[in-house]
Each structure stands twice: as structure tokens, then as C-alpha cells.
mmCIF file of C-alpha atoms in Angstrom:
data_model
loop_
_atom_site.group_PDB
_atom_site.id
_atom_site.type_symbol
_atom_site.label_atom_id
_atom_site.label_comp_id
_atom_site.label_asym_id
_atom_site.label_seq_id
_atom_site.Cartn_x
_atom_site.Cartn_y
_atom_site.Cartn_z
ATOM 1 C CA UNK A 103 -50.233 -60.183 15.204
ATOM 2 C CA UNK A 104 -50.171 -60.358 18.980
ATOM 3 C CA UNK A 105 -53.646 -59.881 20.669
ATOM 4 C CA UNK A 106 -52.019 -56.788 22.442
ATOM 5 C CA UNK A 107 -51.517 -54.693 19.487
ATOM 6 C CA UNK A 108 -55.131 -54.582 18.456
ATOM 7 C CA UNK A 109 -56.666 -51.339 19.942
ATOM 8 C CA UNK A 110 -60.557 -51.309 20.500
ATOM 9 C CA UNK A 111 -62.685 -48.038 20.252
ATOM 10 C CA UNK A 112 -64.704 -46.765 23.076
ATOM 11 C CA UNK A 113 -67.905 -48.291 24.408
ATOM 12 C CA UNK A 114 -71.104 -47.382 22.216
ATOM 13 C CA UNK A 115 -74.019 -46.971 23.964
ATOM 14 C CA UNK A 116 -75.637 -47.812 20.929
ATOM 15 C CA UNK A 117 -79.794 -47.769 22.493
ATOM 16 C CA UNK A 118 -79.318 -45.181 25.357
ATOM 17 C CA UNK A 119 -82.670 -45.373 26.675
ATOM 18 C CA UNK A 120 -84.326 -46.083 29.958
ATOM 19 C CA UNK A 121 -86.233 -49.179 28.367
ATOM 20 C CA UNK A 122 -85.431 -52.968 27.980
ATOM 21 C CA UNK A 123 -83.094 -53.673 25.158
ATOM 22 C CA UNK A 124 -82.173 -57.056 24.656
ATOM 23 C CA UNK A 125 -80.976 -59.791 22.155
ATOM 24 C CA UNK A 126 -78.691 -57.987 20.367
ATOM 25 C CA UNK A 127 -77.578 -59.125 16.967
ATOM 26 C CA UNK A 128 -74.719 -57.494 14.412
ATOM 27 C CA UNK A 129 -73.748 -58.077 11.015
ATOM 28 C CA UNK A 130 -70.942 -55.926 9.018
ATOM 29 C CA UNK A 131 -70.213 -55.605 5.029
ATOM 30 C CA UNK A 132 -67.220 -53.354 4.024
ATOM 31 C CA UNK A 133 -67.523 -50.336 5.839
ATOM 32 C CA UNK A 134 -71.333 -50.593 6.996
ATOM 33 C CA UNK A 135 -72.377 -52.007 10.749
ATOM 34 C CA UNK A 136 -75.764 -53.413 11.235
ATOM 35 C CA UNK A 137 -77.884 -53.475 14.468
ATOM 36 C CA UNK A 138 -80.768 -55.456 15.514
ATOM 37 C CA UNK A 139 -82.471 -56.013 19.191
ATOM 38 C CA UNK A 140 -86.018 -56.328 20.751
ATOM 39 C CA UNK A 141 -86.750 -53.477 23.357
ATOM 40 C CA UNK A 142 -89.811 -52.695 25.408
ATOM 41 C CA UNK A 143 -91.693 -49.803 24.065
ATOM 42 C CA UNK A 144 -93.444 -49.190 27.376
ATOM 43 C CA UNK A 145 -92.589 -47.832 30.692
ATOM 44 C CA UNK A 146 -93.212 -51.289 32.271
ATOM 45 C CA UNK A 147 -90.130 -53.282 30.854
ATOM 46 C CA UNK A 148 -91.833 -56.268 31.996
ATOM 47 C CA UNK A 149 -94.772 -55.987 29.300
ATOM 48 C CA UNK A 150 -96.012 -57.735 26.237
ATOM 49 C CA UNK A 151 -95.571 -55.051 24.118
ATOM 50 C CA UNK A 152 -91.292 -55.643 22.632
ATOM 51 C CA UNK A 153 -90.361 -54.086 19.316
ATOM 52 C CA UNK A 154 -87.491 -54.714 16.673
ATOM 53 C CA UNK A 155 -84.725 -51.804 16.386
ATOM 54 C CA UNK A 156 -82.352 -51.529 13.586
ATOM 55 C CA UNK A 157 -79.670 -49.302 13.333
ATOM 56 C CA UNK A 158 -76.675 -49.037 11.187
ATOM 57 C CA UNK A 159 -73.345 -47.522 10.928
ATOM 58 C CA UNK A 160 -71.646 -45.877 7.531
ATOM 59 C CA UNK A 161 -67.837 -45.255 8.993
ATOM 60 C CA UNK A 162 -67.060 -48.703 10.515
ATOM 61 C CA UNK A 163 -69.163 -47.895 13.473
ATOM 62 C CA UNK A 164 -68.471 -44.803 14.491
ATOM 63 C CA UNK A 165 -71.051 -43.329 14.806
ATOM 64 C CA UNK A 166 -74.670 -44.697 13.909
ATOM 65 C CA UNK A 167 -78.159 -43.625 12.624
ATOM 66 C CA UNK A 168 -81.253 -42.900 14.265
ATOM 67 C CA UNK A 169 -83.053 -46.159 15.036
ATOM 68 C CA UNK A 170 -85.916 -47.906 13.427
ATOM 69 C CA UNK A 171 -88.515 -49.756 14.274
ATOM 70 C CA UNK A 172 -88.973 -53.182 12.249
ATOM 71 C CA UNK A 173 -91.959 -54.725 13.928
ATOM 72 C CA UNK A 174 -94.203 -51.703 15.261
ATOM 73 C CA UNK A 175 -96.940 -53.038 16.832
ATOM 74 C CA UNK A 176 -98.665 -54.006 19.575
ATOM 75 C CA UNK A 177 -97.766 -57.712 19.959
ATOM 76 C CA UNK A 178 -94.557 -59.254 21.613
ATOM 77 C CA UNK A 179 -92.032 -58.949 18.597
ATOM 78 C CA UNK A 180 -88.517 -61.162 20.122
ATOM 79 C CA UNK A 181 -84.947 -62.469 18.976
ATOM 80 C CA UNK A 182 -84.297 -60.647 16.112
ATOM 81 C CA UNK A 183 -81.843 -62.360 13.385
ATOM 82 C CA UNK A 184 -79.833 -60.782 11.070
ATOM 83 C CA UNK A 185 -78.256 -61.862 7.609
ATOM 84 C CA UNK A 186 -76.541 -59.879 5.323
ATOM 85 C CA UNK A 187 -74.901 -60.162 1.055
ATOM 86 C CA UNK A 188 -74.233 -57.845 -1.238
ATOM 87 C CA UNK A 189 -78.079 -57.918 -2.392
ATOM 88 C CA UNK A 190 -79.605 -56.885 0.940
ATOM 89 C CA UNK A 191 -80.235 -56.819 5.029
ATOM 90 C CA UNK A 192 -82.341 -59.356 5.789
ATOM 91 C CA UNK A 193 -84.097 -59.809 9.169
ATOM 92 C CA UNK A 194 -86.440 -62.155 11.067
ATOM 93 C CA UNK A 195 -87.765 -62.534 14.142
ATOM 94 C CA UNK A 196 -90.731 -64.331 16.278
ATOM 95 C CA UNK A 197 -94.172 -62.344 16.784
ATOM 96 C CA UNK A 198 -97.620 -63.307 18.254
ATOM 97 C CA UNK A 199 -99.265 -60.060 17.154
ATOM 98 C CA UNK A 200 -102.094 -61.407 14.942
ATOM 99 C CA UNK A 201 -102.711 -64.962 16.308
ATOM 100 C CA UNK A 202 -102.390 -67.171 19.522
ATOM 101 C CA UNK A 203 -99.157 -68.705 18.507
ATOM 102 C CA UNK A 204 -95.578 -67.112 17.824
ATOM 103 C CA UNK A 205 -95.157 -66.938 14.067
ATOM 104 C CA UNK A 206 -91.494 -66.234 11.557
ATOM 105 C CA UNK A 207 -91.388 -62.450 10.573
ATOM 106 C CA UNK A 208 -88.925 -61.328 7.923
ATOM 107 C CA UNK A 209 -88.034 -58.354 6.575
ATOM 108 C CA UNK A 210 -85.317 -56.700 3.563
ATOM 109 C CA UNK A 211 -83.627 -53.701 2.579
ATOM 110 C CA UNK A 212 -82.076 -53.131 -0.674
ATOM 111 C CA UNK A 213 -81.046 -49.880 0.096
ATOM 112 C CA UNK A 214 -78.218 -50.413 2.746
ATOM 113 C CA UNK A 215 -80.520 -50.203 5.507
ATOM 114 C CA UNK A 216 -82.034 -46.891 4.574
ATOM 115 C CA UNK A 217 -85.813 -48.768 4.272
ATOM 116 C CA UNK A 218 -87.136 -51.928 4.910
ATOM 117 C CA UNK A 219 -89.984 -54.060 3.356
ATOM 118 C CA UNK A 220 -93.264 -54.833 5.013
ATOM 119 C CA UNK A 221 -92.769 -57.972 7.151
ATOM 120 C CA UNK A 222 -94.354 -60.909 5.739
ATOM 121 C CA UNK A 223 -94.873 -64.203 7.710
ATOM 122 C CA UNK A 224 -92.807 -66.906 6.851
ATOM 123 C CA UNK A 225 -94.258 -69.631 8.989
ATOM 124 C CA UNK A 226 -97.820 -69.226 8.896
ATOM 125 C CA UNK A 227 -98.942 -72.494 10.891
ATOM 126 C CA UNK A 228 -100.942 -72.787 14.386
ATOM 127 C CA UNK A 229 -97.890 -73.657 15.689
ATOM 128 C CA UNK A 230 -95.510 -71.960 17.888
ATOM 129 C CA UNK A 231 -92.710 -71.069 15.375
ATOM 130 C CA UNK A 232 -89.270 -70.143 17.145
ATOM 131 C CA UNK A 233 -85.736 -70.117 17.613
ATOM 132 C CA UNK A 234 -85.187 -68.801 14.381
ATOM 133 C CA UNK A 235 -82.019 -68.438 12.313
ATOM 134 C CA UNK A 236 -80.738 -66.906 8.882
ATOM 135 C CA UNK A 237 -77.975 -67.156 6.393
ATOM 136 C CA UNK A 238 -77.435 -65.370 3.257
ATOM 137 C CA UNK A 239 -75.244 -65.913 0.095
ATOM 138 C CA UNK A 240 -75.412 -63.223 -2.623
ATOM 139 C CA UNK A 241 -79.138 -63.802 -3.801
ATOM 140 C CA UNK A 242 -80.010 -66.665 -1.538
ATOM 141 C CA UNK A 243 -81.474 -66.285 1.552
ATOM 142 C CA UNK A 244 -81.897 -69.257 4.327
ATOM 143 C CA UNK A 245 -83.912 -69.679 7.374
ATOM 144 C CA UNK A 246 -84.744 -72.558 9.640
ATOM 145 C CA UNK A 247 -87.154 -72.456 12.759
ATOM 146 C CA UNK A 248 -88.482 -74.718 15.031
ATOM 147 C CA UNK A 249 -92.150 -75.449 15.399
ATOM 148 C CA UNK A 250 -93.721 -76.341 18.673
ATOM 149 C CA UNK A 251 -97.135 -78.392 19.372
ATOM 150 C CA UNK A 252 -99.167 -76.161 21.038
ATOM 151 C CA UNK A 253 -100.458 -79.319 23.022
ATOM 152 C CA UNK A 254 -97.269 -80.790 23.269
ATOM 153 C CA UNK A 255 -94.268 -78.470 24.158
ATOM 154 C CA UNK A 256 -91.925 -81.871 24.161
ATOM 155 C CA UNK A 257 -92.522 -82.321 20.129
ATOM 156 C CA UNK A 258 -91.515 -80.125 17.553
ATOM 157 C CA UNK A 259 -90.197 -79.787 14.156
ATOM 158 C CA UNK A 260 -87.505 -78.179 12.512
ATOM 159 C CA UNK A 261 -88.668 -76.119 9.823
ATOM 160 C CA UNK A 262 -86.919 -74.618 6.733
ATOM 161 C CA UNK A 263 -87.625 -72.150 3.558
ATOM 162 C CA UNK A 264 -85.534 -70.537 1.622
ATOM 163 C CA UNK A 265 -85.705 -68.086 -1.300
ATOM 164 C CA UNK A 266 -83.104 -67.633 -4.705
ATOM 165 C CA UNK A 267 -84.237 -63.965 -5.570
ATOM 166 C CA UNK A 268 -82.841 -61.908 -2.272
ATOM 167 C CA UNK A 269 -86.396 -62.556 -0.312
ATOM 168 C CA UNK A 270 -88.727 -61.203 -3.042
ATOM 169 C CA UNK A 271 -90.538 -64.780 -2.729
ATOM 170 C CA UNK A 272 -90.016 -67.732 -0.658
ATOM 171 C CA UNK A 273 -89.983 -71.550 -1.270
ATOM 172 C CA UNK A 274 -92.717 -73.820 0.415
ATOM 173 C CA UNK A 275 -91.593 -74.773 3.907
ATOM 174 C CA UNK A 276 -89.491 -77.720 4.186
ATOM 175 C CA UNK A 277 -90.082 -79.828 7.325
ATOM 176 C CA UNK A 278 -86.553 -81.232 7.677
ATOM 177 C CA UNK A 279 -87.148 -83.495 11.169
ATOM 178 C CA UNK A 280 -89.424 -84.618 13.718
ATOM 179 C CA UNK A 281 -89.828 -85.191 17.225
ATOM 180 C CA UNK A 282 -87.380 -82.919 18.359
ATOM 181 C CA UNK A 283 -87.153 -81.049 21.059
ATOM 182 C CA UNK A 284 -85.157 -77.835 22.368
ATOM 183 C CA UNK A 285 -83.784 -77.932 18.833
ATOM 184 C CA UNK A 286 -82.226 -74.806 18.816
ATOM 185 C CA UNK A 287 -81.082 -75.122 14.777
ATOM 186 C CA UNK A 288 -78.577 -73.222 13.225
ATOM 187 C CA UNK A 289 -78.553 -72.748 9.452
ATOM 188 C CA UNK A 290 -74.705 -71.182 7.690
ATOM 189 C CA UNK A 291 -74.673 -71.368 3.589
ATOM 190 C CA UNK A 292 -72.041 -71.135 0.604
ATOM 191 C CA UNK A 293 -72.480 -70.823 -2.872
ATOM 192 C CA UNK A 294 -75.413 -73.330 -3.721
ATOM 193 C CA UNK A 295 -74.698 -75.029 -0.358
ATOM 194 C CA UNK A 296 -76.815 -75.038 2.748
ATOM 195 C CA UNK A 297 -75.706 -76.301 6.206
ATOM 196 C CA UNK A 298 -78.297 -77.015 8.929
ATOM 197 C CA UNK A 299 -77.487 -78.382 12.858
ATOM 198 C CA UNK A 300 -79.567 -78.943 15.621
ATOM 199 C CA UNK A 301 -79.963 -80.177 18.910
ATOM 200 C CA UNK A 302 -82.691 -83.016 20.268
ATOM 201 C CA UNK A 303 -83.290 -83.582 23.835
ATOM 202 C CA UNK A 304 -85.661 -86.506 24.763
ATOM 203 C CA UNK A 305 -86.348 -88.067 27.862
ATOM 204 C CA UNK A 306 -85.213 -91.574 26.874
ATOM 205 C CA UNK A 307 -81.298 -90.242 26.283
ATOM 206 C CA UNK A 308 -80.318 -94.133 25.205
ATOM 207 C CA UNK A 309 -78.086 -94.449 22.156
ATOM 208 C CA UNK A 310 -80.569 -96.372 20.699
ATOM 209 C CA UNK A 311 -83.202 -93.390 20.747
ATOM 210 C CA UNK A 312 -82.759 -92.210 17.490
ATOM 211 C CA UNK A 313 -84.292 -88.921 18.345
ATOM 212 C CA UNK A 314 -81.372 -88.011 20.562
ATOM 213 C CA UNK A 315 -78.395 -86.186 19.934
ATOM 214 C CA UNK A 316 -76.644 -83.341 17.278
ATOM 215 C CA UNK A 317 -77.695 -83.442 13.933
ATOM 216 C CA UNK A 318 -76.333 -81.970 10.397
ATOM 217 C CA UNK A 319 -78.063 -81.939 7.348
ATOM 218 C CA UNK A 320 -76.807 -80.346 3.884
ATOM 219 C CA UNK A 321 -78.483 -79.140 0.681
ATOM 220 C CA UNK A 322 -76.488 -78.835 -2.628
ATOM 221 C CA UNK A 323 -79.042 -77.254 -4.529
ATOM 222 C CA UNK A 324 -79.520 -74.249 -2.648
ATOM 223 C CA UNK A 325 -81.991 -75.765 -0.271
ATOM 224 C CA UNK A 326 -84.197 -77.552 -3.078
ATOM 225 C CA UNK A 327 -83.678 -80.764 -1.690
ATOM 226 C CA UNK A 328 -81.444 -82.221 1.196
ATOM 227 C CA UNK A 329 -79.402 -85.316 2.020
ATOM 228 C CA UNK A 330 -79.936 -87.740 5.000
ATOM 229 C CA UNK A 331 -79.169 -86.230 8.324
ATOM 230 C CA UNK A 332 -76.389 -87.287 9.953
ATOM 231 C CA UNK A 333 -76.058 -87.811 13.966
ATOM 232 C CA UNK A 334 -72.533 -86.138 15.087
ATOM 233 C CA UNK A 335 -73.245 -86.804 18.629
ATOM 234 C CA UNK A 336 -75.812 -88.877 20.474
ATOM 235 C CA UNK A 337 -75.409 -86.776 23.528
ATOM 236 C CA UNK A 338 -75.762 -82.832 23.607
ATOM 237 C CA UNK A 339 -77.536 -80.434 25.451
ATOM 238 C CA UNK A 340 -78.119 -76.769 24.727
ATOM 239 C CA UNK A 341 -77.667 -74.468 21.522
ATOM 240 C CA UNK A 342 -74.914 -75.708 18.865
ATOM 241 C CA UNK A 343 -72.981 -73.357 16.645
ATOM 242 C CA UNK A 344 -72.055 -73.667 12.754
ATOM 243 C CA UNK A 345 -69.381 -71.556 10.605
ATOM 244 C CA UNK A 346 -68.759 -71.918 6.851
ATOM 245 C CA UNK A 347 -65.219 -71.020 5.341
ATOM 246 C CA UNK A 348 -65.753 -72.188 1.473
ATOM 247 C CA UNK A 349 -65.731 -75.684 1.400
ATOM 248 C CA UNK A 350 -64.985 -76.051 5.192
ATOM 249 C CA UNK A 351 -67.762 -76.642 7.395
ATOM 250 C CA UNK A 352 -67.243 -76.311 11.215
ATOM 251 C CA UNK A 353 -69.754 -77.633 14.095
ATOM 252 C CA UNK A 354 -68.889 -76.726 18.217
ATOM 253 C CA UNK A 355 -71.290 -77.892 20.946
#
């Protein structure tokens, strides 16, 4: 099929507001469409008070639902993530609401998007916990983060927890490397197999620094334990991406 016979709908304003709506994410399963940003809920788009919006289509998004509001309160709630599997929507996102640092949100619906959970915080820590990402297969849900030293914004850790039963409880944190920075990981997950990349910048960029470069680490056991990571490139700057076809894995940077 020739890319000239596909024919695209319309344009969906899918906000339609006069606020600040950013960071858009979508996810799809059969015929539903799933919607997550952050958007100012003041006049002043340049505030500290963001929100996370969900909204979701039934007829291949065609028309959507009234939006709702994930975070709902009065901290800055940013970069929304969105998983989905047959056994739910699952969500995260960075907040500082309730402390001095940015902390992992997450959130789940069982019910196609019709409610959500109460957020619970994943990270927990007096660090500054971001550049989150999610994966889900069937049951299993996966997220990794990195965590930032409030004193030291050039070292941080790549984080990781995961959960077997859909979200209802969560694994102790894994901390899966070190003295990273501008990590940017990406997690992607198949059967009882979890994929993780990310990115380290340092200031010594020698091939000898062993702290430079793309990374990949796998799990086999759903994120129970992990192998060794493995250096793909000892040069890379900015975010990576991963994709998962069965027992393909595929890395661009």
C-alpha cells in the first residue's frame, strides 16, 4: 500500500481552550484512543500551577469525551506517560505538590478510562525524580525514572519498579545505574521481558570513561532481576528510543 492511498481524518482540536496544553501523549487498543497532556489551569500560562488531562475516544477517535483531570492540585503536575494492556490505562507523571523535589505519580483505570485510581507516589525519595517512562504487558506494568542530586544536578540515577498485578502494588525500586547524567531512559516490555536504554553525558567524553555513552539493560523475569548493561555506543547525546516486536528488540539514537 502506497503512502498516497491512506486518507487521514480532519484535525481534532482535541483541548480547545485558551490555556497551555502541552506534552501530549496517545495510546490506542482496538477501537479506544487515549489522551494525556499537562495544561495550565490558570490564566497566567506561565504559572506553577499545570494539571494532567485525560481524554479518550470510543469510535477510533472520532469524537472524544469530556476531559479529566488526573493530578488536581495545586503543585506543578508535568510530562504525562501513558501505557496501556488489556488489564488497564496506566499513567505517570512528575509532581512537586507535597515536597521540595519532583516525585513519580501513577495512576490506573480498569474501566476503559471511565475512572481512575488515586495517584500514589512511586518514587518517594528527596530526590528530583524525572524523565519518566512506562510500558505495559497484559498484567505487568514497567516504569523507569531518573533521579537527580539535589546538590548535584550532574549525578543521577536511573531508577526502576515494576508491578505483576496491573499496578495494584509495586516492587521495591530498583536502582539500575549510577552517575549518569541527562539519562533520558526508555523502558519497552514483552511477555516476561523488560528492555531498558539510556543515555549518559559526562564531561570527560573519553572511551575509557565508562560512564559515557548508550546503554541497554534486560530483565527476563519480568523485572525481578536484570543482566549486565551493555554499552551500544560510547558516544550519544540526547533522548534514545526503544520498540519491541516479540522477540525483536530495536534501539535508534
Amino acid at each position: 500500500m502506497r503512502a498516497s492511498d491512506f486518507v487521514f481524518s480532519n484535525v481534532t482540536n482535541i483541548t480547545n481552550n485558551s490555556k497551555d496544553s502541552v506534552y501530549a501523549q496517545i495510546a490506542a487498543n482496538d477501537n479506544y484512543v487515549y489522551v494525556v497532556w499537562e495544561e495550565s489551569v490558570t490564566e497566567n500560562s506561565y504559572g506553577n500551577n499545570y494539571d494532567i488531562f485525560f481524554k479518550k475516544s470510543v469510535d477510533n477517535g472520532t469524537t472524544f469525551s469530556k476531559p479529566i483531570n488526573l493530578s488536581n492540585n495545586n503543585g506543578f503536575s508535568e510530562h504525562p506517560q501513558i501505557a496501556v494492556s488489556k488489564n488497564g490505562i496506566f499513567i505517570i507523571w512528575a509532581d512537586n505538590t507535597d515536597s521540595n523535589n519532583t516525585e513519580i505519580m501513577f495512576t490506573k483505570s480498569v474501566d476503559n478510562g471511565t475512572t481512575f485510581s488515586k495517584p500514589i507516589n512511586l518514587s518517594n525519595n528527596s530526590q528530583n525524580s524525572n524523565n519518566q517512562e512506562i510500558s505495559a504487558f497484559n498484567e505487568n506494568v514497567y516504569i523507569v525514572w531518573q533521579d537527580i542530586d539535589l546538590n548535584n544536578n550532574k549525578n543521577s540515577s536511573i531508577m526502576f519498579k515494576s508491578s505483576i498485578d496491573s499496578g495494584n502494588r509495586f516492587n521495591d525500586t530498583i536502582k539500575l545505574a549510577t552517575n549518569t547524567n541527562d539519562a533520558y531512559p526508555k523502558v519497552n516490555s514483552y511477555e516476561d521481558y523488560v528492555y531498558i536504554v539510556w543515555n549518559s553525558e559526562n564531561n570527560n567524553l573519553s572511551k575509557d570513561n565508562k560512564n559515557n555513552g548508550l546503554f541497554f539493560i534486560k530483565s527476563n523475569d519480568r523485572g525481578n532481576t536484570f543482566e549486565n548493561s551493555i554499552r551500544l555506543a560510547h558516544y550519544n547525546f540526547g533522548e534514545s528510543q526503544i520498540a519491541v516486536n516479540e522477540n525483536e528488540v530495536f534501539i535508534v539514537w
